[in-house]
Short mmCIF file of C-alpha atoms in Angstrom, two decimals:
data_model
loop_
_atom_site.label_atom_id
_atom_site.label_comp_id
_atom_site.label_asym_id
_atom_site.label_seq_id
_atom_site.Cartn_x
_atom_site.Cartn_y
_atom_site.Cartn_z
CA ILE A 1 17.98 -6.24 18.86
CA ALA A 2 21.16 -5.52 21.43
CA ASN A 3 18.59 -3.41 23.66
CA VAL A 4 15.57 -5.88 23.14
CA ARG A 5 17.88 -8.84 24.64
CA SER A 6 19.32 -6.38 27.35
CA MET A 7 15.85 -5.62 28.61
CA LEU A 8 14.54 -9.60 28.58
CA ASN A 9 17.30 -10.18 31.16
CA ASP A 10 15.67 -7.33 33.06
CA THR A 11 12.45 -7.78 33.08
CA SER A 12 9.67 -9.56 35.03
CA LEU A 13 8.28 -11.78 32.32
CA PRO A 14 6.58 -15.42 32.67
CA ASN A 15 8.93 -17.38 31.31
CA GLY A 16 7.16 -18.54 28.82
CA GLN A 17 6.82 -15.59 27.31
CA THR A 18 10.41 -14.27 27.26
CA LYS A 19 11.28 -17.28 25.72
CA THR A 20 9.14 -16.10 22.79
CA LEU A 21 10.41 -12.41 22.59
CA GLU A 22 14.57 -14.53 22.47
CA ASP A 23 12.85 -16.92 19.51
CA ALA A 24 11.67 -13.84 17.51
CA MET A 25 15.18 -11.89 18.43
CA ASN A 26 17.13 -15.40 17.13
CA ALA A 27 14.83 -15.18 14.36
CA LEU A 28 15.72 -11.46 13.62
CA THR A 29 19.53 -11.69 13.98
CA VAL A 30 19.46 -14.47 11.11
CA LEU A 31 17.22 -13.07 8.95
CA ILE A 32 20.24 -9.61 8.65
CA GLU A 33 22.85 -11.43 9.37
CA ASP A 34 21.62 -13.35 5.60
CA LEU A 35 20.66 -9.24 4.14
CA ASP A 36 23.78 -8.52 5.05
CA ASP A 37 25.58 -10.61 1.79
CA SER A 38 28.41 -8.26 0.24
CA SER A 39 29.14 -11.53 -2.38
CA ARG A 40 26.38 -9.70 -3.90
CA THR A 41 28.34 -6.71 -5.01
CA HIS A 42 31.72 -7.68 -5.37
CA PRO A 43 33.19 -5.84 -7.78
CA ALA A 44 35.26 -8.21 -9.41
CA GLN A 45 32.11 -11.17 -9.92
CA ASP A 46 33.92 -12.47 -13.25
CA GLN A 47 37.04 -13.48 -11.16
CA VAL A 48 37.37 -16.72 -9.10
CA THR A 49 37.27 -16.86 -5.45
CA ALA A 50 37.49 -18.85 -2.36
CA ILE A 51 34.08 -19.70 -1.43
CA THR A 52 32.91 -21.12 1.81
CA LEU A 53 29.95 -23.41 0.87
CA ARG A 54 27.84 -24.44 3.94
CA PRO A 55 27.41 -21.16 5.10
CA LEU A 56 26.51 -19.67 1.62
CA ILE A 57 24.31 -22.90 0.92
CA GLU A 58 22.53 -22.72 4.31
CA GLN A 59 21.78 -18.79 4.05
CA VAL A 60 20.42 -19.49 0.02
CA PHE A 61 18.39 -22.07 1.54
CA ARG A 62 16.89 -20.24 4.06
CA TRP A 63 16.22 -17.52 1.81
CA GLN A 64 14.12 -19.11 -0.10
CA LEU A 65 12.32 -20.47 2.05
CA ARG A 66 11.62 -17.41 3.34
CA LEU A 67 10.50 -16.28 -0.27
CA LEU A 68 8.05 -19.04 -1.09
CA GLY A 69 6.64 -19.24 2.46
CA THR A 70 7.47 -23.11 2.80
CA PRO A 71 7.07 -24.96 5.91
CA HIS A 72 8.71 -27.92 6.63
CA ALA A 73 11.62 -28.63 4.45
CA VAL A 74 14.93 -30.17 6.07
CA LEU A 75 18.12 -29.56 3.67
CA HIS A 76 20.81 -31.95 3.41
CA LEU A 77 24.29 -31.26 3.19
CA GLU A 78 27.14 -33.41 1.81
CA LEU A 79 29.93 -31.86 0.41
CA SER A 80 34.07 -33.09 0.04
CA THR A 81 35.54 -29.71 1.07
CA GLU A 82 34.61 -27.31 2.30
CA SER A 83 35.84 -24.28 -0.09
CA VAL A 84 35.74 -24.03 -3.99
CA ASN A 85 37.48 -21.81 -5.74
CA TRP A 86 34.88 -20.75 -8.54
CA PHE A 87 32.66 -16.84 -9.73
CA PRO A 88 31.17 -16.27 -6.83
CA ILE A 89 27.68 -13.96 -8.55
CA ARG A 90 27.33 -17.55 -10.89
CA PHE A 91 27.83 -19.88 -8.14
CA ARG A 92 25.10 -17.89 -6.05
CA HIS A 93 22.75 -17.40 -9.12
CA VAL A 94 22.99 -21.59 -10.29
CA LEU A 95 22.30 -21.95 -5.86
CA GLU A 96 19.28 -19.64 -5.50
CA ASN A 97 17.72 -21.10 -8.85
CA LEU A 98 18.18 -24.84 -8.24
CA LEU A 99 17.42 -25.22 -5.37
CA SER A 100 13.77 -22.48 -5.34
CA ASN A 101 12.99 -24.57 -8.31
CA ALA A 102 13.21 -27.84 -5.82
CA LEU A 103 11.47 -25.84 -3.24
CA LYS A 104 8.74 -24.41 -5.53
CA TYR A 105 7.54 -28.20 -6.82
CA ARG A 106 7.67 -30.11 -3.50
CA ASP A 107 4.68 -32.32 -3.24
CA SER A 108 2.11 -31.22 -0.51
CA ASP A 109 1.31 -35.12 0.13
CA LYS A 110 4.70 -36.45 1.43
CA GLY A 111 4.33 -34.15 3.92
CA GLU A 112 8.01 -33.10 4.37
CA SER A 113 10.12 -31.92 1.84
CA ARG A 114 13.38 -33.17 1.53
CA VAL A 115 16.68 -31.05 -0.01
CA ALA A 116 20.06 -33.08 -0.75
CA VAL A 117 22.98 -30.67 -1.94
CA LEU A 118 26.03 -32.85 -1.98
CA LEU A 119 29.18 -31.09 -3.95
CA ASN A 120 32.57 -33.85 -4.81
CA HIS A 121 35.81 -33.18 -6.49
CA HIS A 122 36.52 -34.73 -9.93
CA ALA A 123 39.44 -34.22 -11.78
CA GLU A 124 39.41 -31.36 -13.72
CA SER A 125 35.42 -30.22 -12.48
CA LEU A 126 33.29 -29.75 -9.98
CA GLY A 127 30.08 -32.11 -9.61
CA LEU A 128 27.14 -30.62 -8.12
CA ARG A 129 23.85 -31.88 -7.20
CA ILE A 130 20.74 -30.70 -6.18
CA THR A 131 18.20 -33.20 -5.29
CA ASP A 132 14.35 -33.16 -4.20
CA ASN A 133 11.55 -34.98 -3.16
CA GLY A 134 9.26 -33.54 -5.22
CA LEU A 135 6.63 -34.16 -7.63
CA GLY A 136 8.67 -34.41 -10.26
CA MET A 137 8.30 -35.15 -13.93
CA PRO A 138 7.80 -38.33 -16.67
CA THR A 139 10.94 -38.99 -18.00
CA ALA A 140 13.25 -41.90 -19.39
CA GLY A 141 15.95 -40.87 -17.04
CA MET A 142 18.73 -38.30 -17.40
CA MET A 143 17.61 -35.21 -19.85
CA THR A 144 20.22 -32.73 -20.75
CA ALA A 145 18.47 -29.23 -19.59
CA SER A 146 17.79 -28.35 -22.67
CA GLU A 147 15.19 -31.21 -22.34
CA PHE A 148 14.17 -30.65 -19.54
CA LEU A 149 12.99 -27.13 -20.30
CA ASN A 150 11.81 -28.38 -23.88
CA ARG A 151 9.33 -30.90 -21.11
CA SER A 152 8.75 -28.36 -18.99
CA ALA A 153 7.54 -25.75 -20.93
CA TYR A 154 3.91 -27.60 -21.13
CA GLN A 155 3.97 -30.02 -18.42
CA ARG A 156 5.02 -27.60 -15.75
CA SER A 157 4.09 -23.99 -14.95
CA PRO A 158 5.56 -21.79 -17.49
CA GLY A 159 8.10 -19.84 -15.42
CA ILE A 160 9.79 -23.19 -14.38
CA GLY A 161 12.49 -22.20 -17.64
CA VAL A 162 12.98 -18.71 -17.05
CA GLY A 163 16.14 -19.33 -14.55
CA LEU A 164 16.72 -22.79 -15.17
CA ALA A 165 17.22 -20.99 -18.43
CA VAL A 166 19.58 -18.38 -17.27
CA VAL A 167 21.07 -21.63 -14.56
CA LYS A 168 21.79 -23.32 -17.88
CA LEU A 169 23.54 -20.36 -19.88
CA LEU A 170 26.10 -19.60 -16.95
CA ILE A 171 27.12 -22.71 -16.57
CA GLU A 172 27.79 -23.48 -20.31
CA GLN A 173 29.47 -19.90 -20.56
CA SER A 174 31.42 -20.82 -18.09
CA GLY A 175 32.35 -24.48 -19.42
CA GLY A 176 30.27 -26.43 -17.67
CA ALA A 177 27.05 -28.32 -18.58
CA LEU A 178 24.06 -29.37 -16.35
CA TYR A 179 22.10 -32.24 -16.45
CA VAL A 180 17.99 -32.94 -15.07
CA GLU A 181 17.07 -36.89 -13.49
CA SER A 182 13.32 -36.43 -12.74
CA ASP A 183 10.69 -39.22 -11.49
CA GLU A 184 6.83 -38.67 -11.56
CA GLY A 185 6.06 -38.27 -8.18
CA LYS A 186 9.75 -39.27 -6.81
CA GLY A 187 11.25 -36.09 -7.34
CA THR A 188 14.13 -34.15 -9.35
CA GLN A 189 18.02 -34.35 -9.68
CA PHE A 190 19.91 -31.40 -11.03
CA VAL A 191 23.68 -32.28 -12.12
CA ALA A 192 25.69 -29.45 -12.51
CA MET A 193 29.46 -30.48 -13.64
CA LEU A 194 32.22 -27.29 -13.59
CA PRO A 195 35.21 -26.95 -14.29
CA ARG A 196 37.47 -25.88 -11.87
CA PHE A 197 39.29 -22.93 -11.82
CA ASP A 198 41.64 -21.40 -10.15
CA LEU A 199 42.23 -18.25 -8.11
CA GLY A 200 42.27 -14.77 -9.95
CA ASP A 201 40.98 -17.20 -13.01
CA TYR A 202 38.39 -14.32 -15.08
CA LEU A 203 36.27 -15.29 -17.73
CA SER A 204 37.20 -14.41 -21.10
#
């Protein structure tokens, strides 16, 4: 990448072609940075560490866009803090699956897919909300994750239960809970209530 950038400075290519190459190099740089995910091989994955939220969420969102080939998706972040103390591998896995679900069940008739990630501190928990404007499901309001998975089994793609079931298990193993609110044609909101931990804590 560095060599290509150096050549672009010395080239006699037309401005339009130079701009195209520069954009390609920028995109490739971001892709390589996203691939460099040292947290996946962290030796203490069941130990609480400080997680920097914004770059992680943006990285996971970009990666899911690539995997699903999703066009016109917009991410909105509303974070009460830029860092939380939690289990890094588990937290990333929760993000990956919930963001993937939001993008996978987008409503193409709406033109633009919107996903919002909100995180708030509570006295003894963290409230993580992931909301989309996708297809949604007909419901009577807020459901537990188990109720949502049961209804999804025959109303949506059969693959939906695998990732969400793992997310539900990871959250509940950590002492938290996962809830879902979904309205047909209006989208879905996942609410993960995560217990707070101190740095260095382990799962027992």
